[in-house]
């Protein structure tokens, strides 16, 4: 036991850049904290920062980069850059990063979406200086070596390709995005099985992508359980080496404004049946004026899956699907910086999916005609408000939403403002939103037994 105590003390001494400052940041379990769910924002040398000082002994820090699949220069770049997180840097080996993180009891996390790459840590709040420094090292000092790419990263990417082949739901959602938006937001989250990885991916190219992805205009640091002044102080110290602008010899990570096209795609698959019916949605709340709260309410009104396990839902689509045993229906809304996609996913046997799809379209037409009760809308508003507030309260989701909003020039995800906007939605707003969806082009993706699964025109949808 003695060696553990000595090792722990020695490691902490090595990790703390300034012992006295580190001690001032310590907080015991009984120390009071004001605690607020409102983000405080700022700018540190060109890097957007945001934090909310939630009460408690733990904290979370994340680096959000505008480097998702929408902005990647070539297929697989976002996936490759994510997999290089926490590998060797010029200052720390991957082994040292792992050991020091474990010693401090922290948990790393990383993922990418269509617009963002997110990496960060959950840790004890007194260890903030170390993890700001570590994120700075990862962003500016990672060694993108060929042997790590060939031996550790490329095999994982190939496995994710094979995994995607077995999931009809993910295939249909990727297909729907590609059909709806073509390039940009239409890029799949992971490289498809037909993507020639050897043609596009190598360590040198991912390193070039990283130099653009991690420059100051392209990143934001967001923290929960952290005082804003502390985050500002350590960001200024440990991110001073981040590039002030995109490299001159590389294109900036920009994407043309999203345009909704609509259309239909059908993919034969022997392992399942999934159909996605999509419509133009709303951008995220942090985008500003293009946010449409009625879309979230409409998604909740259509519904599908029950919020209570093992219990049937009473939402409109759940009632419609109940007549088709084996079919599951759920409504989702994917909100991005300048667009959105409201889509309905139907799974089950080919026959059940076909019949449920027909009733789904009939249900949407009823909503567009105003054939729903005030109680239905009241429940939908309550559910949409809860989902939005839960997303903001969820540390990881709120972190990404806020970081993305700051990078794109919007603002932080402020929970009370979101709830206020959703609470102002009326039945007429929902009716008009549904009617507008049916007038435009629909996005339809069918994956499975194409002999049985319907075409869009067979269920009276315009593509």
Coordinates of C-alpha atoms in Angstrom, one line a residue:
X1 CA 0.0 0.0 0.0
X2 CA 2.9 2.3 0.7
X3 CA 4.2 2.2 -2.8
X4 CA 0.7 3.2 -4.1
X5 CA 0.6 6.2 -1.9
X6 CA 4.1 7.3 -2.9
X7 CA 3.4 6.7 -6.6
X8 CA 0.1 8.7 -6.4
X9 CA 1.8 11.6 -4.7
X10 CA 4.7 11.6 -7.2
X11 CA 2.4 11.4 -10.1
X12 CA 0.2 14.3 -8.9
X13 CA 3.3 16.4 -8.4
X14 CA 4.4 15.7 -11.9
X15 CA 0.9 16.4 -13.3
X16 CA 0.3 19.7 -11.6
X17 CA 1.8 22.6 -13.5
X18 CA 1.5 24.9 -10.5
X19 CA 0.9 23.3 -7.2
X20 CA -0.4 26.4 -5.4
X21 CA -2.9 27.2 -8.2
X22 CA -4.0 23.6 -8.3
X23 CA -4.7 23.6 -4.5
X24 CA -6.8 26.6 -4.8
X25 CA -9.0 24.8 -7.2
X26 CA -9.7 21.9 -4.8
X27 CA -13.2 21.6 -3.5
X28 CA -14.4 19.2 -0.9
X29 CA -17.7 17.4 -1.0
X30 CA -19.2 19.7 1.6
X31 CA -18.1 23.0 -0.1
X32 CA -21.1 25.0 -1.4
X33 CA -21.4 25.8 -5.0
X34 CA -23.9 28.2 -6.7
X35 CA -24.8 25.8 -9.5
X36 CA -26.6 26.9 -12.7
X37 CA -27.7 25.2 -15.9
X38 CA -27.0 28.4 -17.8
X39 CA -23.7 28.5 -19.8
X40 CA -21.3 31.3 -19.3
X41 CA -19.4 32.0 -22.6
X42 CA -16.2 33.8 -23.5
X43 CA -13.4 34.0 -26.0
X44 CA -9.8 33.1 -25.1
X45 CA -7.3 34.2 -27.8
X46 CA -9.7 33.1 -30.6
X47 CA -11.0 29.9 -28.9
X48 CA -14.6 29.9 -27.8
X49 CA -15.1 28.7 -24.3
X50 CA -18.2 28.0 -22.2
X51 CA -18.9 26.5 -18.8
X52 CA -21.6 26.1 -16.1
X53 CA -20.6 25.7 -12.5
X54 CA -22.8 22.7 -11.5
X55 CA -22.5 21.7 -7.9
X56 CA -20.7 18.5 -7.1
X57 CA -17.2 17.1 -6.9
X58 CA -16.9 16.0 -10.5
X59 CA -16.5 17.9 -13.8
X60 CA -16.5 17.3 -17.5
X61 CA -14.4 19.0 -20.1
X62 CA -14.8 18.5 -23.9
X63 CA -13.2 19.8 -27.0
X64 CA -15.7 20.3 -29.8
X65 CA -14.2 20.6 -33.3
X66 CA -16.1 21.3 -36.5
X67 CA -14.7 18.2 -38.1
X68 CA -17.5 15.7 -38.5
X69 CA -18.2 13.9 -41.8
X70 CA -19.9 17.0 -43.3
X71 CA -16.5 18.8 -43.3
X72 CA -14.1 15.9 -44.1
X73 CA -11.9 16.4 -47.1
X74 CA -12.0 12.8 -48.1
X75 CA -14.1 9.8 -46.9
X76 CA -13.0 8.4 -43.5
X77 CA -11.1 11.5 -42.3
X78 CA -13.5 12.1 -39.4
X79 CA -13.4 8.5 -38.3
X80 CA -9.6 8.4 -38.6
X81 CA -9.1 11.6 -36.6
X82 CA -11.4 10.3 -33.8
X83 CA -9.5 7.1 -33.6
X84 CA -6.2 9.0 -33.2
X85 CA -7.4 10.7 -30.0
X86 CA -5.4 9.7 -26.9
X87 CA -2.6 8.2 -29.0
X88 CA 1.1 9.2 -28.7
X89 CA 2.0 12.9 -28.6
X90 CA 5.4 14.6 -28.6
X91 CA 5.0 15.1 -24.8
X92 CA 3.2 11.9 -23.7
X93 CA 3.0 8.4 -24.9
X94 CA -0.4 6.7 -25.3
X95 CA 0.5 4.5 -22.3
X96 CA 1.3 7.5 -20.2
X97 CA -2.0 9.2 -21.1
X98 CA -3.8 6.0 -20.1
X99 CA -1.9 5.5 -16.8
X100 CA -2.2 9.2 -15.7
X101 CA -5.9 9.2 -16.6
X102 CA -6.5 6.1 -14.6
X103 CA -4.4 7.4 -11.7
X104 CA -6.7 10.5 -11.4
X105 CA -9.8 8.3 -11.7
X106 CA -10.9 10.0 -14.9
X107 CA -12.9 8.7 -17.9
X108 CA -12.1 9.7 -21.5
X109 CA -14.7 9.9 -24.2
X110 CA -14.8 10.6 -27.9
X111 CA -17.2 10.4 -30.8
X112 CA -18.1 12.1 -34.0
X113 CA -21.3 13.2 -35.6
X114 CA -22.1 14.6 -39.0
X115 CA -20.9 18.0 -38.0
X116 CA -18.7 17.6 -34.9
X117 CA -15.8 15.7 -33.4
X118 CA -16.0 15.6 -29.6
X119 CA -13.3 14.4 -27.3
X120 CA -12.9 15.0 -23.6
X121 CA -12.8 13.7 -20.0
X122 CA -14.9 13.3 -16.9
X123 CA -12.8 13.9 -13.8
X124 CA -12.6 15.3 -10.3
X125 CA -13.0 19.1 -10.6
X126 CA -9.7 19.9 -8.8
X127 CA -7.8 18.2 -11.7
X128 CA -9.0 20.7 -14.3
X129 CA -5.5 22.1 -15.1
X130 CA -4.1 18.7 -16.0
X131 CA -7.0 17.8 -18.4
X132 CA -7.0 21.2 -20.1
X133 CA -3.2 20.7 -20.7
X134 CA -3.8 17.2 -22.0
X135 CA -6.5 18.3 -24.4
X136 CA -4.1 21.0 -25.6
X137 CA -1.4 18.3 -26.2
X138 CA -3.8 16.1 -28.1
X139 CA -5.0 19.0 -30.3
X140 CA -1.5 20.4 -31.1
X141 CA 1.1 17.6 -30.4
X142 CA -0.4 14.3 -31.5
X143 CA 2.0 12.2 -33.6
X144 CA 0.1 10.8 -36.6
X145 CA 2.4 7.9 -37.2
X146 CA 2.1 5.3 -40.0
X147 CA 2.6 2.3 -37.8
X148 CA -0.2 3.3 -35.4
X149 CA -2.5 4.0 -38.3
X150 CA -1.8 0.6 -40.0
X151 CA -1.8 -1.5 -36.8
X152 CA -4.4 0.1 -34.5
X153 CA -6.7 2.5 -36.4
X154 CA -7.3 1.0 -39.9
X155 CA -8.3 -2.4 -38.6
X156 CA -10.9 -0.8 -36.3
X157 CA -12.3 1.3 -39.2
X158 CA -12.6 -1.9 -41.3
X159 CA -14.4 -3.6 -38.5
X160 CA -16.9 -0.7 -38.3
X161 CA -17.5 -1.1 -42.0
X162 CA -18.5 -4.8 -41.5
X163 CA -20.6 -3.9 -38.5
X164 CA -22.5 -1.3 -40.5
X165 CA -23.4 -4.0 -43.1
X166 CA -25.4 -5.9 -40.5
X167 CA -27.5 -3.0 -39.3
X168 CA -30.4 -2.2 -41.5
X169 CA -31.5 0.7 -39.3
X170 CA -28.2 2.6 -39.6
X171 CA -28.0 1.8 -43.3
X172 CA -31.4 3.3 -43.9
X173 CA -30.7 6.4 -41.8
X174 CA -27.4 7.0 -43.7
X175 CA -29.3 6.4 -46.9
X176 CA -32.0 8.9 -46.0
X177 CA -29.4 11.6 -45.2
X178 CA -27.6 11.0 -48.4
X179 CA -30.9 11.1 -50.4
X180 CA -32.1 14.2 -48.5
X181 CA -28.9 16.3 -48.6
X182 CA -26.6 14.6 -51.1
X183 CA -23.1 15.9 -50.0
X184 CA -22.3 17.5 -46.7
X185 CA -24.9 16.3 -44.3
X186 CA -25.5 13.4 -46.6
X187 CA -22.1 11.8 -46.0
X188 CA -22.4 8.6 -44.0
X189 CA -21.2 8.6 -40.4
X190 CA -18.7 5.7 -41.1
X191 CA -17.1 4.8 -44.4
X192 CA -19.3 2.3 -46.2
X193 CA -18.1 -1.1 -47.1
X194 CA -17.5 0.0 -50.7
X195 CA -15.3 2.9 -49.8
X196 CA -11.7 2.3 -51.0
X197 CA -9.9 3.2 -47.8
X198 CA -6.4 2.6 -49.2
X199 CA -7.2 5.3 -51.8
X200 CA -8.2 8.0 -49.3
X201 CA -6.8 7.3 -45.9
X202 CA -3.3 7.4 -44.5
X203 CA -1.6 8.9 -41.5
X204 CA -0.2 11.9 -43.4
X205 CA -3.5 12.9 -44.7
X206 CA -5.2 12.6 -41.3
X207 CA -2.4 14.7 -39.9
X208 CA -3.2 17.4 -42.5
X209 CA -6.9 17.2 -41.6
X210 CA -6.1 17.6 -37.9
X211 CA -4.1 20.8 -38.6
X212 CA -7.3 22.3 -39.9
X213 CA -9.7 20.6 -37.5
X214 CA -7.9 21.8 -34.4
X215 CA -7.1 25.4 -35.3
X216 CA -8.6 28.1 -33.1
X217 CA -11.5 29.2 -35.3
X218 CA -12.7 25.6 -35.6
X219 CA -12.8 24.5 -31.9
X220 CA -14.6 25.3 -28.7
X221 CA -13.9 24.2 -25.1
X222 CA -17.0 23.4 -23.1
X223 CA -17.0 22.4 -19.4
X224 CA -19.6 21.4 -16.8
X225 CA -18.8 21.7 -13.1
X226 CA -16.1 24.3 -13.8
X227 CA -15.8 28.0 -12.9
X228 CA -15.5 30.1 -16.0
X229 CA -12.5 32.1 -14.8
X230 CA -10.6 28.8 -14.2
X231 CA -11.4 27.5 -17.6
X232 CA -10.3 30.8 -19.2
X233 CA -7.1 30.8 -17.3
X234 CA -5.9 27.3 -18.2
X235 CA -7.1 27.6 -21.8
X236 CA -5.0 30.7 -22.2
X237 CA -2.0 28.8 -20.9
X238 CA -2.3 25.4 -22.5
X239 CA -3.8 26.2 -25.9
X240 CA -1.4 29.0 -26.8
X241 CA 0.3 26.7 -29.5
X242 CA -3.0 26.1 -31.4
X243 CA -2.9 27.6 -34.9
X244 CA -4.6 31.0 -35.2
X245 CA -6.1 30.1 -38.6
X246 CA -6.5 27.3 -41.1
X247 CA -3.2 26.3 -42.8
X248 CA -2.6 28.3 -46.0
X249 CA -1.8 25.2 -48.1
X250 CA -5.0 23.4 -47.1
X251 CA -8.7 24.2 -47.7
X252 CA -10.6 25.5 -44.8
X253 CA -13.2 23.2 -43.3
X254 CA -16.2 24.9 -44.8
X255 CA -19.3 23.4 -46.3
X256 CA -21.8 24.9 -48.7
X257 CA -25.2 25.7 -47.1
X258 CA -27.3 22.6 -46.7
X259 CA -29.9 22.1 -49.4
X260 CA -32.8 19.6 -49.1
X261 CA -33.4 17.5 -52.2
X262 CA -35.5 14.6 -51.2
X263 CA -35.9 11.4 -53.2
X264 CA -35.9 7.6 -52.9
X265 CA -33.3 4.9 -52.5
X266 CA -33.8 1.2 -52.2
X267 CA -31.2 -1.3 -50.9
X268 CA -31.6 -5.1 -50.9
X269 CA -30.7 -6.8 -47.6
X270 CA -31.3 -10.3 -46.4
X271 CA -31.0 -9.7 -42.6
X272 CA -33.8 -7.3 -41.9
X273 CA -36.3 -4.8 -43.1
X274 CA -36.2 -1.1 -42.3
X275 CA -37.9 1.8 -44.0
X276 CA -37.2 5.5 -43.3
X277 CA -39.6 8.3 -44.3
X278 CA -38.1 11.7 -44.0
X279 CA -39.1 15.4 -44.3
X280 CA -37.3 18.7 -44.0
X281 CA -36.8 19.5 -40.3
X282 CA -35.5 22.4 -38.2
X283 CA -31.9 23.5 -37.5
X284 CA -30.8 23.3 -33.9
X285 CA -31.7 25.9 -31.3
X286 CA -28.2 27.3 -31.2
X287 CA -28.5 28.2 -34.9
X288 CA -30.8 31.1 -34.1
X289 CA -33.5 32.3 -36.4
X290 CA -33.8 29.1 -38.4
X291 CA -34.9 27.1 -35.4
X292 CA -38.5 25.9 -35.6
X293 CA -39.8 24.5 -32.3
X294 CA -43.0 23.2 -33.9
X295 CA -41.0 20.5 -35.6
X296 CA -39.9 19.1 -32.3
X297 CA -43.6 19.2 -31.1
X298 CA -44.7 17.5 -34.4
X299 CA -42.1 14.7 -33.8
X300 CA -43.4 14.2 -30.3
X301 CA -47.0 14.2 -31.5
X302 CA -46.3 11.5 -34.1
X303 CA -44.2 9.5 -31.6
X304 CA -44.1 5.8 -31.9
X305 CA -42.2 4.2 -29.1
X306 CA -43.4 4.3 -25.5
X307 CA -41.5 6.2 -22.8
X308 CA -42.4 3.4 -20.3
X309 CA -40.7 0.1 -20.8
X310 CA -43.0 -2.9 -21.6
X311 CA -46.0 -0.5 -22.0
X312 CA -47.8 0.5 -25.2
X313 CA -47.5 4.1 -26.3
X314 CA -50.6 6.1 -27.0
X315 CA -49.0 8.4 -29.6
X316 CA -50.5 8.7 -33.0
X317 CA -48.1 6.5 -34.8
X318 CA -48.0 3.9 -32.0
X319 CA -51.8 3.6 -32.4
X320 CA -51.4 3.2 -36.1
X321 CA -48.7 0.6 -35.8
X322 CA -50.6 -1.5 -33.2
X323 CA -52.6 -3.0 -36.0
X324 CA -49.5 -4.5 -37.5
X325 CA -47.8 -7.0 -35.1
X326 CA -44.1 -7.1 -35.4
X327 CA -43.7 -3.6 -36.7
X328 CA -42.0 -0.9 -34.6
X329 CA -42.4 2.8 -35.5
X330 CA -40.5 5.7 -34.0
X331 CA -40.1 9.4 -35.0
X332 CA -36.8 11.2 -34.7
X333 CA -35.6 14.7 -35.5
X334 CA -31.9 15.3 -36.4
X335 CA -31.1 19.0 -36.0
X336 CA -28.0 20.5 -37.5
X337 CA -26.4 23.9 -37.8
X338 CA -28.4 25.0 -40.8
X339 CA -30.9 22.2 -41.5
X340 CA -32.7 19.3 -40.0
X341 CA -34.3 16.0 -41.0
X342 CA -37.5 14.7 -39.3
X343 CA -37.7 11.0 -40.1
X344 CA -39.9 8.1 -39.2
X345 CA -38.2 4.7 -38.9
X346 CA -40.2 1.5 -39.4
X347 CA -38.7 -1.9 -38.6
X348 CA -40.1 -5.5 -38.7
X349 CA -41.1 -8.1 -41.2
X350 CA -41.4 -6.9 -44.8
X351 CA -45.2 -7.3 -44.8
X352 CA -45.6 -5.5 -41.4
X353 CA -43.3 -2.6 -42.5
X354 CA -45.3 -2.2 -45.8
X355 CA -48.6 -2.0 -44.0
X356 CA -47.3 0.2 -41.2
X357 CA -45.8 2.6 -43.7
X358 CA -49.2 3.0 -45.4
X359 CA -50.9 3.8 -42.1
X360 CA -48.0 6.2 -41.2
X361 CA -48.6 8.3 -44.2
X362 CA -52.4 8.3 -43.4
X363 CA -51.6 9.5 -39.9
X364 CA -49.4 12.4 -41.1
X365 CA -52.2 13.5 -43.5
X366 CA -54.6 13.5 -40.6
X367 CA -52.3 15.8 -38.7
X368 CA -52.0 18.1 -41.7
X369 CA -55.8 18.3 -41.8
X370 CA -55.9 19.1 -38.1
X371 CA -57.4 15.8 -37.1
X372 CA -56.0 15.6 -33.6
X373 CA -57.1 16.7 -30.1
X374 CA -55.9 19.5 -27.9
X375 CA -54.8 16.8 -25.4
X376 CA -52.6 15.2 -28.0
X377 CA -50.9 18.5 -28.6
X378 CA -50.5 19.3 -24.9
X379 CA -48.9 15.9 -24.4
X380 CA -46.6 16.4 -27.4
X381 CA -45.5 19.9 -26.1
X382 CA -44.8 18.4 -22.7
X383 CA -42.7 15.6 -24.2
X384 CA -40.8 17.8 -26.6
X385 CA -40.0 20.2 -23.8
X386 CA -38.8 17.4 -21.6
X387 CA -36.7 15.9 -24.4
X388 CA -35.0 19.3 -25.0
X389 CA -34.4 20.0 -21.3
X390 CA -33.1 16.5 -20.8
X391 CA -30.7 17.0 -23.7
X392 CA -29.4 20.2 -22.1
X393 CA -29.2 18.7 -18.7
X394 CA -27.3 15.7 -20.1
X395 CA -23.7 16.7 -19.8
X396 CA -22.4 15.2 -23.0
X397 CA -25.3 16.2 -25.2
X398 CA -25.4 19.8 -23.8
X399 CA -21.6 20.0 -24.2
X400 CA -21.7 19.2 -27.9
X401 CA -24.8 21.4 -28.6
X402 CA -23.1 24.4 -26.9
X403 CA -19.7 23.8 -28.6
X404 CA -21.3 23.5 -32.0
X405 CA -23.4 26.6 -31.5
X406 CA -20.4 28.7 -30.5
X407 CA -18.3 27.5 -33.4
X408 CA -21.0 28.3 -35.9
X409 CA -21.6 31.7 -34.5
X410 CA -24.8 31.0 -32.7
X411 CA -24.8 30.7 -29.0
X412 CA -24.8 28.3 -26.1
X413 CA -27.7 25.8 -25.5
X414 CA -29.7 27.7 -22.8
X415 CA -32.3 25.4 -21.4
X416 CA -34.9 27.9 -20.3
X417 CA -35.0 29.7 -23.6
X418 CA -35.5 26.3 -25.4
X419 CA -38.4 25.5 -23.1
X420 CA -40.0 28.9 -23.6
X421 CA -39.9 28.5 -27.4
X422 CA -41.4 25.0 -27.4
X423 CA -44.1 26.1 -24.9
X424 CA -45.2 28.8 -27.3
X425 CA -46.2 26.2 -30.0
X426 CA -49.9 26.0 -30.9
X427 CA -52.0 23.4 -32.6
X428 CA -52.1 25.6 -35.7
X429 CA -48.3 25.7 -35.8
X430 CA -48.2 21.9 -35.8
X431 CA -50.9 21.6 -38.4
X432 CA -49.1 24.0 -40.7
X433 CA -45.8 22.2 -40.3
X434 CA -47.3 18.8 -41.2
X435 CA -49.1 20.3 -44.2
X436 CA -45.9 22.0 -45.5
X437 CA -44.0 18.6 -45.2
X438 CA -46.5 16.8 -47.4
X439 CA -46.5 19.5 -50.1
X440 CA -42.7 19.2 -50.6
X441 CA -40.5 16.3 -51.6
X442 CA -40.3 13.4 -49.2
X443 CA -37.1 11.3 -48.5
X444 CA -37.8 7.6 -48.6
X445 CA -35.2 4.8 -47.9
X446 CA -36.0 1.1 -48.0
X447 CA -33.6 -1.5 -46.9
X448 CA -34.5 -5.2 -46.9
X449 CA -36.8 -7.4 -49.0
X450 CA -37.5 -5.0 -51.9
X451 CA -40.1 -7.3 -53.5
X452 CA -42.4 -6.5 -50.6
X453 CA -41.3 -3.1 -49.3
X454 CA -43.3 -0.4 -51.0
X455 CA -42.1 2.4 -53.4
X456 CA -42.8 5.9 -52.3
X457 CA -45.6 6.4 -54.9
X458 CA -47.3 3.2 -53.6
X459 CA -47.9 4.9 -50.3
X460 CA -48.8 8.2 -51.9
X461 CA -45.7 10.1 -51.1
X462 CA -44.1 12.7 -53.4
X463 CA -40.4 12.3 -54.1

